[in-house]
Amino acid sequence: MTELSGQKPSSETVDALVTELASIVGPKGWTTDPEVLAPRLEERRGLFHGATPIMVSPATTAEVSQVVRACAAANVPVVPQGGNTGLCGGAVPNESGSEVLLSLHRLNRIREIDPASNSMTVEAGCILADLQAAANEAGRLFPLSLAAEGSCQIGGNISTNAGGTAVLRYGNARELVLGLEVILPDGQIWDGLRKLRKDNTGYDLKQIFIGSEGTLGIVTAAVLRLFPRPRSVVTAFVGMRDVDSALSLLNETRSCCGDSITGFELISRRCLEFCLQHIPGTRNPLEGEHAWYVLVELQSGIAGVGLRNSAEEAFATAFESDVIQDATIAENESQALAFWKIRESLPEAELHEGGSIKHDVSVPLPDIPAFIDQASEAVEKVLPGVRVVAFGHLGDGNIHFNVAQPEGDDKDAYLAKWGFVNEIVHGIVGSFDGSISAEHGLGRLKRDEVRHYKSPLEIDLMEKLKAAMDPDGMLNPGKVVR
C-alpha cells in the first residue's frame, strides 16, 4: 500500500477504520458519496486520478490529531488536501483506494489579527483571498497572491511553499510564515504558533514542514506576517522587442524605484493573443504589436506622486536607450485590474488552445533569454508546429514555459508526449543550473524526475528526513520522495 511500509490493511481493518473516523469527525465531517468525492480525487489538469474509502473533514486541530492517530494505528496512510488547486498531483490519493483523504476545508477560522505585531493567526483551511481581505480590513497587507487565490487554501500554500506574483519583494510563502501548528505522523500536535521575528534556539522546525507537501506533517494553523498597506500603487504595461530588453528594464526600474517593485511579469505576444481571443473583456493596453510585454507593479507606503514620478523616469530612460518601445501607466484601479486580468487569465486562455505541456522552472536571471531561446528552438525542432507559450515572474527567475499542441492535432496523442518534452526542456534548465519546479512542488508528477537533477546526497538527505519523521509512510506516501 505505501512505498515505505509495503503492507496493505485488510478490508475488515479499513471498514472498522471508516466507522471510527466517522465517529471522530461527526456527521458533517465525512463522506463516501462518489459525486462529492469525484472532484477531490482528480488533479486539476486531470493527470492523476485516485480513490479513497472515505474523505474526512475535521473541524478542529484535535480532530485532525485523532484522525491521524487512528489511521496510524490501522496502518492506513493519510493524504491531506486543501483547495486541490495544485498541479503536480500532490494532494490526490493513489488509485488503490486504501488511503484516507483528509480535507482541511472546515479548519477555516481566523484566530487572531494582531496589527501591533503585524501578524495574523489562521487555520489551514482559510481561503487565500479571504485572508487578503481580512488583512486589508485591519489596515494591513498579506502579500501572497496567485491565480488560484479565490479557491486555494493557506495550508496548501504553505505546504507547497507557494510563490505567486509578489515574490520579488515579499518572498515565497516560506518568508511569510512566523509560526506553525502541525500534526505529526503519529498524531502528536506540535504547537509552534509563535509571532517572534527572532528566535535563535536551535533548528527552525517550521521550515521543515514548509514546502514538504504534507509528507512530514499536516499544517493545521499558521502565524503569518503582515505588512503596512500600500498608500500608492503604480501599474504599467510595457512593450518591447525581446527578453533581454525586459531584463534591462528591470535593472533600470530598480535603479529609479528601489525595492518598491512588487511585480514584474513577463508575457509573450502569443500569450496576449490567446487572452484577447478567448477571455471576454480583455483588450490590448498598447496600440502597436510587440514581441514581448512586461506588467510592472510598484507599491509604496508613502502617499503622493513620488512613486509615479520615479516610474516615469525609469520608463523615459528606457525609451531613450531603446530598451522599450511603448508603455502605458494605469490611471485608476480599474485600468490596473484590466492589466492584471490579462496576466491572471493566461492559464484559462491556454485551455482553449488544446493540450499544453507545462513547465514551471527557474533559472538565474541573466540566463532567462538564453533559456527561452534554446528551449523554444529545441521543442520546435522535434515537434514542428508546437506553439511556445512563455510567461512568468521574470523578477524572481520563474518562467512558465508551456508548449501548446500544434493546431488541429489530437489532444490526447499530444499530451502522451509529456515526458518526452519535459526531458528536453528540463535538460536545458539543468544546463543553466536551474530548478525543474520553481513554485508548484514535486507531488507525484516530478517525484522521480527530480532525481536526475538533484545530487545523490540531496536525495539521500531528503529520504533520511522522511524516514526519520515518518518511518511507516503514513503521510502522503509516494509524493516528493519514494
Short mmCIF file of C-alpha atoms in Angstrom, two decimals:
data_model
loop_
_atom_site.label_atom_id
_atom_site.label_comp_id
_atom_site.label_asym_id
_atom_site.label_seq_id
_atom_site.Cartn_x
_atom_site.Cartn_y
_atom_site.Cartn_z
CA MET A 1 0.00 0.00 0.00
CA THR A 2 2.69 2.52 0.95
CA GLU A 3 6.12 2.60 -0.53
CA LEU A 4 7.69 2.68 2.92
CA SER A 5 5.58 0.19 4.84
CA GLY A 6 4.66 -2.14 1.99
CA GLN A 7 1.77 -3.60 4.00
CA LYS A 8 -1.83 -3.29 2.83
CA PRO A 9 -4.52 -3.49 5.53
CA SER A 10 -7.40 -5.93 5.18
CA SER A 11 -10.83 -4.78 4.06
CA GLU A 12 -12.10 -5.50 7.59
CA THR A 13 -9.47 -3.14 9.03
CA VAL A 14 -10.42 -0.43 6.57
CA ASP A 15 -14.14 -0.85 7.29
CA ALA A 16 -13.52 -0.60 11.03
CA LEU A 17 -11.36 2.49 10.49
CA VAL A 18 -14.06 4.19 8.42
CA THR A 19 -16.52 3.69 11.27
CA GLU A 20 -14.03 5.08 13.79
CA LEU A 21 -13.20 8.12 11.66
CA ALA A 22 -16.88 8.91 11.15
CA SER A 23 -17.39 8.93 14.90
CA ILE A 24 -14.41 11.27 15.39
CA VAL A 25 -15.49 13.97 12.94
CA GLY A 26 -19.28 13.64 13.33
CA PRO A 27 -21.98 13.50 10.65
CA LYS A 28 -20.91 16.74 8.93
CA GLY A 29 -17.27 15.74 8.78
CA TRP A 30 -17.15 12.75 6.46
CA THR A 31 -18.47 11.42 3.16
CA THR A 32 -18.26 8.40 0.90
CA ASP A 33 -20.60 9.89 -1.72
CA PRO A 34 -18.97 9.30 -5.14
CA GLU A 35 -20.35 12.57 -6.56
CA VAL A 36 -18.90 14.60 -3.71
CA LEU A 37 -15.60 12.76 -3.86
CA ALA A 38 -15.13 12.92 -7.63
CA PRO A 39 -13.61 16.44 -7.90
CA ARG A 40 -11.47 15.74 -4.83
CA LEU A 41 -9.96 12.64 -6.40
CA GLU A 42 -8.71 14.28 -9.57
CA GLU A 43 -5.73 16.54 -10.05
CA ARG A 44 -6.67 19.90 -11.53
CA ARG A 45 -5.33 19.11 -15.01
CA GLY A 46 -6.68 15.56 -15.00
CA LEU A 47 -3.22 13.97 -14.96
CA PHE A 48 -3.87 11.95 -11.79
CA HIS A 49 -6.98 10.16 -10.57
CA GLY A 50 -7.29 8.44 -7.20
CA ALA A 51 -9.67 6.63 -4.89
CA THR A 52 -10.41 6.59 -1.18
CA PRO A 53 -12.67 4.68 1.22
CA ILE A 54 -13.64 7.96 2.92
CA MET A 55 -12.98 11.68 2.95
CA VAL A 56 -12.87 13.15 6.44
CA SER A 57 -13.12 16.88 7.12
CA PRO A 58 -12.15 17.59 10.73
CA ALA A 59 -13.35 20.86 12.24
CA THR A 60 -10.63 21.24 14.88
CA THR A 61 -6.95 20.57 15.33
CA ALA A 62 -7.82 17.97 17.96
CA GLU A 63 -9.98 16.11 15.44
CA VAL A 64 -7.16 16.13 12.88
CA SER A 65 -4.88 14.67 15.53
CA GLN A 66 -7.38 11.93 16.38
CA VAL A 67 -7.88 11.06 12.70
CA VAL A 68 -4.15 10.75 12.05
CA ARG A 69 -3.65 8.74 15.23
CA ALA A 70 -6.43 6.31 14.26
CA CYS A 71 -5.05 5.90 10.74
CA ALA A 72 -1.55 5.28 12.06
CA ALA A 73 -2.86 2.59 14.40
CA ALA A 74 -4.63 0.90 11.47
CA ASN A 75 -1.59 1.33 9.18
CA VAL A 76 -3.67 3.29 6.68
CA PRO A 77 -1.99 6.34 5.14
CA VAL A 78 -3.48 9.84 5.12
CA VAL A 79 -3.46 12.24 2.18
CA PRO A 80 -4.02 15.85 3.31
CA GLN A 81 -5.80 18.15 0.89
CA GLY A 82 -6.54 21.86 0.81
CA GLY A 83 -8.24 23.51 -2.16
CA ASN A 84 -6.88 20.87 -4.55
CA THR A 85 -5.56 23.57 -6.88
CA GLY A 86 -2.08 22.04 -7.14
CA LEU A 87 -0.66 20.99 -10.49
CA CYS A 88 1.62 18.08 -9.57
CA GLY A 89 -0.76 15.51 -8.08
CA GLY A 90 0.47 16.14 -4.55
CA ALA A 91 -2.99 16.28 -2.94
CA VAL A 92 -4.68 13.31 -4.62
CA PRO A 93 -4.74 9.76 -3.19
CA ASN A 94 -3.36 6.94 -5.30
CA GLU A 95 -5.52 4.55 -7.30
CA SER A 96 -5.55 1.72 -4.76
CA GLY A 97 -8.41 3.17 -2.72
CA SER A 98 -6.59 2.39 0.52
CA GLU A 99 -5.58 5.92 1.53
CA VAL A 100 -7.79 8.18 3.63
CA LEU A 101 -8.38 11.63 2.17
CA LEU A 102 -8.23 14.35 4.83
CA SER A 103 -9.74 17.66 3.73
CA LEU A 104 -8.87 20.73 5.78
CA HIS A 105 -11.62 22.99 4.45
CA ARG A 106 -13.53 23.09 7.77
CA LEU A 107 -10.50 24.46 9.62
CA ASN A 108 -11.26 27.92 8.32
CA ARG A 109 -11.14 30.31 11.28
CA ILE A 110 -9.02 33.41 11.56
CA ARG A 111 -7.96 33.04 15.17
CA GLU A 112 -6.39 36.46 15.60
CA ILE A 113 -5.28 39.54 13.71
CA ASP A 114 -2.62 41.48 15.61
CA PRO A 115 -1.82 44.77 13.83
CA ALA A 116 0.67 45.72 16.55
CA SER A 117 2.88 42.73 15.77
CA ASN A 118 1.95 42.75 12.06
CA SER A 119 0.74 39.17 12.19
CA MET A 120 -2.39 37.07 11.95
CA THR A 121 -3.01 33.55 13.17
CA VAL A 122 -5.17 31.49 10.83
CA GLU A 123 -6.27 27.92 10.27
CA ALA A 124 -5.13 25.87 7.31
CA GLY A 125 -8.47 25.77 5.51
CA CYS A 126 -8.79 29.56 5.13
CA ILE A 127 -9.11 30.68 1.51
CA LEU A 128 -6.17 32.85 0.48
CA ALA A 129 -8.37 35.66 -0.91
CA ASP A 130 -10.30 35.78 2.36
CA LEU A 131 -7.07 36.29 4.28
CA GLN A 132 -6.03 39.08 1.94
CA ALA A 133 -9.39 40.77 2.55
CA ALA A 134 -9.20 40.33 6.33
CA ALA A 135 -5.72 41.82 6.43
CA ASN A 136 -6.90 44.73 4.31
CA GLU A 137 -9.82 45.40 6.66
CA ALA A 138 -7.32 45.59 9.51
CA GLY A 139 -5.25 48.15 7.61
CA ARG A 140 -2.57 45.64 6.68
CA LEU A 141 -1.35 43.71 3.64
CA PHE A 142 -0.90 39.97 3.28
CA PRO A 143 1.08 39.91 0.03
CA LEU A 144 0.85 36.29 -1.10
CA SER A 145 -1.09 36.43 -4.38
CA LEU A 146 -1.62 33.86 -7.13
CA ALA A 147 -4.15 32.98 -9.79
CA ALA A 148 -5.95 30.38 -7.65
CA GLU A 149 -6.32 32.68 -4.63
CA GLY A 150 -10.12 32.50 -4.77
CA SER A 151 -10.10 28.77 -4.03
CA CYS A 152 -6.67 27.71 -2.76
CA GLN A 153 -6.18 27.34 0.98
CA ILE A 154 -3.37 28.74 3.07
CA GLY A 155 -2.38 25.31 4.42
CA GLY A 156 -1.75 24.12 0.88
CA ASN A 157 0.09 27.34 0.04
CA ILE A 158 2.41 26.73 2.98
CA SER A 159 2.84 23.04 2.28
CA THR A 160 3.93 23.77 -1.29
CA ASN A 161 5.84 26.97 -0.47
CA ALA A 162 3.65 28.88 -2.93
CA GLY A 163 5.15 31.82 -4.78
CA GLY A 164 2.93 33.98 -6.96
CA THR A 165 3.27 37.49 -8.30
CA ALA A 166 4.81 39.36 -5.35
CA VAL A 167 7.81 37.14 -4.58
CA LEU A 168 10.19 39.77 -5.95
CA ARG A 169 9.53 41.99 -2.93
CA TYR A 170 7.95 39.81 -0.24
CA GLY A 171 9.31 36.33 -0.92
CA ASN A 172 7.64 32.91 -1.14
CA ALA A 173 5.29 31.50 1.49
CA ARG A 174 8.40 30.44 3.40
CA GLU A 175 9.27 34.08 4.07
CA LEU A 176 5.71 34.91 5.15
CA VAL A 177 5.34 32.35 7.95
CA LEU A 178 6.33 33.14 11.54
CA GLY A 179 4.96 30.02 13.22
CA LEU A 180 3.09 26.79 12.57
CA GLU A 181 0.82 24.27 14.22
CA VAL A 182 1.44 20.82 12.76
CA ILE A 183 0.07 17.31 13.21
CA LEU A 184 2.91 14.77 13.14
CA PRO A 185 2.63 11.32 11.54
CA ASP A 186 1.77 9.67 14.86
CA GLY A 187 -0.94 12.22 15.64
CA GLN A 188 1.04 14.40 18.04
CA ILE A 189 0.37 18.15 17.85
CA TRP A 190 3.38 20.44 17.56
CA ASP A 191 2.37 23.93 18.69
CA GLY A 192 4.84 26.31 17.11
CA LEU A 193 2.42 29.24 16.75
CA ARG A 194 4.85 31.99 17.69
CA LYS A 195 4.91 35.59 16.49
CA LEU A 196 8.61 36.06 17.11
CA ARG A 197 10.78 37.61 14.40
CA LYS A 198 13.89 36.43 16.23
CA ASP A 199 14.23 33.01 17.87
CA ASN A 200 17.72 31.58 17.65
CA THR A 201 17.19 28.50 19.81
CA GLY A 202 18.33 25.73 17.53
CA TYR A 203 16.71 24.24 14.43
CA ASP A 204 13.95 26.31 12.83
CA LEU A 205 11.44 23.48 12.87
CA LYS A 206 8.72 25.25 10.90
CA GLN A 207 10.95 25.32 7.83
CA ILE A 208 10.99 21.52 7.76
CA PHE A 209 7.25 21.46 7.06
CA ILE A 210 7.02 24.40 4.67
CA GLY A 211 7.32 23.02 1.15
CA SER A 212 7.19 19.38 2.29
CA GLU A 213 3.76 18.86 0.66
CA GLY A 214 2.27 17.14 3.68
CA THR A 215 4.80 14.32 3.68
CA LEU A 216 6.31 15.19 7.07
CA GLY A 217 3.37 16.73 8.90
CA ILE A 218 -0.05 18.30 8.33
CA VAL A 219 -0.20 22.06 8.79
CA THR A 220 -3.37 22.97 10.71
CA ALA A 221 -2.66 26.63 11.56
CA ALA A 222 -0.08 29.32 10.96
CA VAL A 223 1.08 32.71 12.13
CA LEU A 224 1.50 34.87 9.02
CA ARG A 225 3.48 38.05 8.52
CA LEU A 226 1.55 41.19 7.64
CA PHE A 227 2.84 44.44 6.16
CA PRO A 228 1.69 48.05 6.06
CA ARG A 229 -0.98 48.53 3.43
CA PRO A 230 0.47 50.39 0.42
CA ARG A 231 -0.64 54.01 0.10
CA SER A 232 0.40 54.44 -3.50
CA VAL A 233 0.44 51.91 -6.34
CA VAL A 234 1.69 52.27 -9.91
CA THR A 235 0.79 49.64 -12.51
CA ALA A 236 2.21 49.74 -16.04
CA PHE A 237 2.06 47.65 -19.21
CA VAL A 238 5.18 47.82 -21.36
CA GLY A 239 6.00 46.55 -24.86
CA MET A 240 9.49 45.57 -26.05
CA ARG A 241 11.30 43.59 -28.72
CA ASP A 242 13.00 40.85 -26.68
CA VAL A 243 13.56 39.36 -23.24
CA ASP A 244 16.99 40.97 -22.92
CA SER A 245 15.19 44.31 -23.02
CA ALA A 246 12.89 43.16 -20.23
CA LEU A 247 15.90 42.45 -18.02
CA SER A 248 17.34 45.85 -18.84
CA LEU A 249 14.04 47.47 -17.85
CA LEU A 250 14.07 45.54 -14.57
CA ASN A 251 17.51 46.90 -13.75
CA GLU A 252 16.54 50.46 -14.73
CA THR A 253 13.35 50.31 -12.67
CA ARG A 254 15.30 49.04 -9.67
CA SER A 255 17.72 51.92 -10.02
CA CYS A 256 14.92 54.51 -10.07
CA CYS A 257 12.37 52.88 -7.77
CA GLY A 258 14.40 50.74 -5.38
CA ASP A 259 12.57 47.96 -3.58
CA SER A 260 9.12 49.30 -4.47
CA ILE A 261 8.88 46.76 -7.32
CA THR A 262 6.37 44.12 -6.23
CA GLY A 263 5.54 42.57 -9.60
CA PHE A 264 7.48 42.19 -12.85
CA GLU A 265 5.59 39.77 -15.07
CA LEU A 266 6.83 38.66 -18.50
CA ILE A 267 4.19 37.98 -21.18
CA SER A 268 4.86 36.84 -24.74
CA ARG A 269 2.93 38.10 -27.76
CA ARG A 270 1.33 34.68 -28.19
CA CYS A 271 0.10 34.80 -24.58
CA LEU A 272 -1.55 38.16 -25.17
CA GLU A 273 -3.15 36.93 -28.39
CA PHE A 274 -4.62 33.90 -26.62
CA CYS A 275 -6.13 36.19 -23.97
CA LEU A 276 -7.58 38.65 -26.44
CA GLN A 277 -9.13 35.78 -28.39
CA HIS A 278 -10.56 33.73 -25.54
CA ILE A 279 -11.05 35.91 -22.44
CA PRO A 280 -14.05 38.27 -22.62
CA GLY A 281 -13.36 41.82 -21.51
CA THR A 282 -9.64 41.83 -22.27
CA ARG A 283 -8.03 44.28 -24.67
CA ASN A 284 -4.54 45.22 -25.73
CA PRO A 285 -3.34 48.04 -23.44
CA LEU A 286 -0.95 49.24 -26.17
CA GLU A 287 -1.74 50.32 -29.73
CA GLY A 288 1.06 48.52 -31.53
CA GLU A 289 2.18 44.89 -31.54
CA HIS A 290 5.30 43.84 -29.69
CA ALA A 291 7.13 40.54 -29.34
CA TRP A 292 7.18 40.73 -25.54
CA TYR A 293 5.41 42.60 -22.78
CA VAL A 294 6.04 43.25 -19.10
CA LEU A 295 3.44 44.02 -16.46
CA VAL A 296 5.10 46.14 -13.78
CA GLU A 297 3.64 46.95 -10.38
CA LEU A 298 5.20 49.27 -7.82
CA GLN A 299 3.97 49.87 -4.28
CA SER A 300 4.94 52.35 -1.59
CA GLY A 301 3.82 53.11 1.93
CA ILE A 302 4.16 56.83 1.16
CA ALA A 303 1.24 58.63 -0.43
CA GLY A 304 1.64 61.13 -3.26
CA VAL A 305 3.04 61.23 -6.78
CA GLY A 306 6.62 60.38 -5.92
CA LEU A 307 6.34 56.74 -6.93
CA ARG A 308 4.72 57.57 -10.26
CA ASN A 309 7.39 60.16 -10.97
CA SER A 310 10.09 57.57 -10.33
CA ALA A 311 8.35 55.08 -12.63
CA GLU A 312 8.04 57.66 -15.39
CA GLU A 313 11.74 58.47 -15.00
CA ALA A 314 12.63 54.78 -15.39
CA PHE A 315 10.46 54.39 -18.49
CA ALA A 316 11.77 57.62 -20.05
CA THR A 317 15.34 56.43 -19.64
CA ALA A 318 14.40 53.06 -21.11
CA PHE A 319 12.79 54.78 -24.12
CA GLU A 320 15.85 56.90 -24.72
CA SER A 321 18.11 53.84 -24.68
CA ASP A 322 15.72 51.91 -26.98
CA VAL A 323 15.04 49.31 -24.28
CA ILE A 324 11.26 49.64 -24.53
CA GLN A 325 9.05 50.51 -27.47
CA ASP A 326 5.82 51.57 -25.77
CA ALA A 327 4.33 51.80 -22.29
CA THR A 328 1.18 52.90 -20.53
CA ILE A 329 0.57 53.57 -16.85
CA ALA A 330 -2.84 52.79 -15.35
CA GLU A 331 -4.70 55.98 -14.44
CA ASN A 332 -7.01 54.28 -11.95
CA GLU A 333 -7.67 50.99 -10.19
CA SER A 334 -9.98 49.65 -12.90
CA GLN A 335 -7.27 50.09 -15.53
CA ALA A 336 -4.75 48.39 -13.26
CA LEU A 337 -7.14 45.47 -12.76
CA ALA A 338 -7.58 45.22 -16.53
CA PHE A 339 -3.80 44.88 -16.93
CA TRP A 340 -3.70 42.19 -14.25
CA LYS A 341 -6.67 40.36 -15.79
CA ILE A 342 -4.51 39.63 -18.82
CA ARG A 343 -1.75 38.09 -16.71
CA GLU A 344 -4.07 36.15 -14.41
CA SER A 345 -6.17 34.80 -17.29
CA LEU A 346 -3.28 33.19 -19.18
CA PRO A 347 -3.83 29.65 -17.80
CA GLU A 348 -7.54 29.84 -18.67
CA ALA A 349 -6.81 31.18 -22.16
CA GLU A 350 -4.44 28.27 -22.81
CA LEU A 351 -7.23 25.78 -22.18
CA HIS A 352 -8.98 26.93 -25.36
CA GLU A 353 -5.95 26.04 -27.48
CA GLY A 354 -5.95 22.30 -26.76
CA GLY A 355 -3.29 20.30 -24.97
CA SER A 356 -0.42 22.11 -23.29
CA ILE A 357 2.67 20.53 -21.77
CA LYS A 358 3.64 22.62 -18.76
CA HIS A 359 6.98 23.55 -17.26
CA ASP A 360 7.29 25.54 -14.03
CA VAL A 361 11.01 26.28 -13.97
CA SER A 362 13.52 28.79 -12.70
CA VAL A 363 16.94 29.80 -13.96
CA PRO A 364 19.31 32.61 -12.93
CA LEU A 365 18.00 35.96 -14.17
CA PRO A 366 20.81 36.67 -16.67
CA ASP A 367 20.18 33.28 -18.32
CA ILE A 368 16.43 33.69 -18.91
CA PRO A 369 16.73 34.98 -22.51
CA ALA A 370 19.10 32.18 -23.50
CA PHE A 371 16.92 29.57 -21.79
CA ILE A 372 13.77 30.69 -23.60
CA ASP A 373 15.59 30.80 -26.95
CA GLN A 374 17.24 27.40 -26.55
CA ALA A 375 14.18 25.64 -25.18
CA SER A 376 11.94 27.12 -27.87
CA GLU A 377 14.29 26.06 -30.64
CA ALA A 378 14.64 22.56 -29.19
CA VAL A 379 10.92 21.76 -28.89
CA GLU A 380 10.05 23.35 -32.23
CA LYS A 381 12.72 21.26 -33.91
CA VAL A 382 11.47 17.89 -32.63
CA LEU A 383 7.75 18.73 -32.75
CA PRO A 384 7.11 21.04 -35.71
CA GLY A 385 4.08 23.23 -35.28
CA VAL A 386 4.07 23.37 -31.48
CA ARG A 387 3.44 26.80 -30.01
CA VAL A 388 5.62 28.01 -27.15
CA VAL A 389 3.63 29.89 -24.51
CA ALA A 390 6.15 31.57 -22.22
CA PHE A 391 5.26 33.86 -19.34
CA GLY A 392 6.00 34.25 -15.67
CA HIS A 393 7.66 36.03 -12.81
CA LEU A 394 10.69 37.49 -14.54
CA GLY A 395 11.82 39.36 -11.43
CA ASP A 396 12.48 36.15 -9.49
CA GLY A 397 13.59 33.96 -12.40
CA ASN A 398 10.46 31.80 -12.56
CA ILE A 399 9.24 31.09 -16.10
CA HIS A 400 6.15 29.10 -17.02
CA PHE A 401 7.43 27.58 -20.25
CA ASN A 402 4.39 25.85 -21.72
CA VAL A 403 4.25 24.10 -25.08
CA ALA A 404 0.83 24.12 -26.74
CA GLN A 405 -0.12 21.47 -29.25
CA PRO A 406 0.02 22.18 -32.99
CA GLU A 407 -3.29 23.50 -34.24
CA GLY A 408 -5.55 20.64 -35.31
CA ASP A 409 -3.58 17.89 -33.51
CA ASP A 410 -5.28 15.30 -31.33
CA LYS A 411 -5.07 16.49 -27.73
CA ASP A 412 -4.62 13.09 -26.06
CA ALA A 413 -1.98 11.99 -28.55
CA TYR A 414 -0.09 15.21 -27.98
CA LEU A 415 -0.25 15.03 -24.18
CA ALA A 416 1.17 11.50 -24.39
CA LYS A 417 4.45 13.21 -25.32
CA TRP A 418 4.56 14.97 -21.91
CA GLY A 419 7.58 13.07 -20.59
CA PHE A 420 9.48 13.42 -23.85
CA VAL A 421 9.01 17.21 -23.94
CA ASN A 422 9.78 17.53 -20.22
CA GLU A 423 13.07 15.75 -20.73
CA ILE A 424 14.10 18.23 -23.41
CA VAL A 425 13.10 21.36 -21.54
CA HIS A 426 14.28 20.25 -18.12
CA GLY A 427 17.60 19.19 -19.57
CA ILE A 428 18.13 22.75 -20.77
CA VAL A 429 17.06 24.05 -17.36
CA GLY A 430 19.67 21.81 -15.79
CA SER A 431 22.37 23.15 -18.11
CA PHE A 432 21.75 26.58 -16.57
CA ASP A 433 21.84 25.14 -13.04
CA GLY A 434 18.14 25.91 -12.64
CA SER A 435 15.21 24.16 -10.99
CA ILE A 436 12.54 21.99 -12.64
CA SER A 437 9.98 23.16 -10.08
CA ALA A 438 10.02 26.82 -9.16
CA GLU A 439 6.76 27.01 -7.22
CA HIS A 440 4.41 24.09 -7.93
CA GLY A 441 6.31 21.45 -5.98
CA LEU A 442 7.07 17.84 -6.92
CA GLY A 443 3.99 15.83 -5.91
CA ARG A 444 3.76 12.67 -7.97
CA LEU A 445 4.45 14.40 -11.27
CA LYS A 446 8.12 15.21 -10.69
CA ARG A 447 8.97 12.89 -7.81
CA ASP A 448 11.09 10.52 -9.88
CA GLU A 449 12.35 13.04 -12.40
CA VAL A 450 13.91 15.26 -9.76
CA ARG A 451 16.45 12.51 -9.08
CA HIS A 452 18.12 13.39 -12.37
CA TYR A 453 18.65 16.99 -11.31
CA LYS A 454 19.47 16.80 -7.60
CA SER A 455 22.68 15.29 -6.37
CA PRO A 456 22.61 11.79 -4.81
CA LEU A 457 23.49 13.43 -1.50
CA GLU A 458 20.49 15.76 -1.65
CA ILE A 459 18.14 12.87 -2.45
CA ASP A 460 19.67 10.80 0.34
CA LEU A 461 19.16 13.59 2.88
CA MET A 462 15.54 14.03 1.81
CA GLU A 463 14.86 10.31 2.13
CA LYS A 464 16.56 10.16 5.54
CA LEU A 465 14.42 13.05 6.77
CA LYS A 466 11.25 11.33 5.58
CA ALA A 467 12.28 8.01 7.12
CA ALA A 468 13.18 9.64 10.44
CA MET A 469 9.96 11.63 10.79
CA ASP A 470 7.52 9.21 9.12
CA PRO A 471 9.14 5.75 9.23
CA ASP A 472 5.91 3.93 8.35
CA GLY A 473 4.98 6.19 5.43
CA MET A 474 1.67 7.34 6.93
CA LEU A 475 1.58 10.86 5.48
CA ASN A 476 1.06 11.46 1.75
CA PRO A 477 3.10 8.45 0.62
CA GLY A 478 4.59 8.42 -2.86
CA LYS A 479 4.84 12.20 -3.06
CA VAL A 480 8.10 14.23 -3.15
CA VAL A 481 10.18 11.15 -2.23
CA ARG A 482 9.55 7.45 -2.83
#
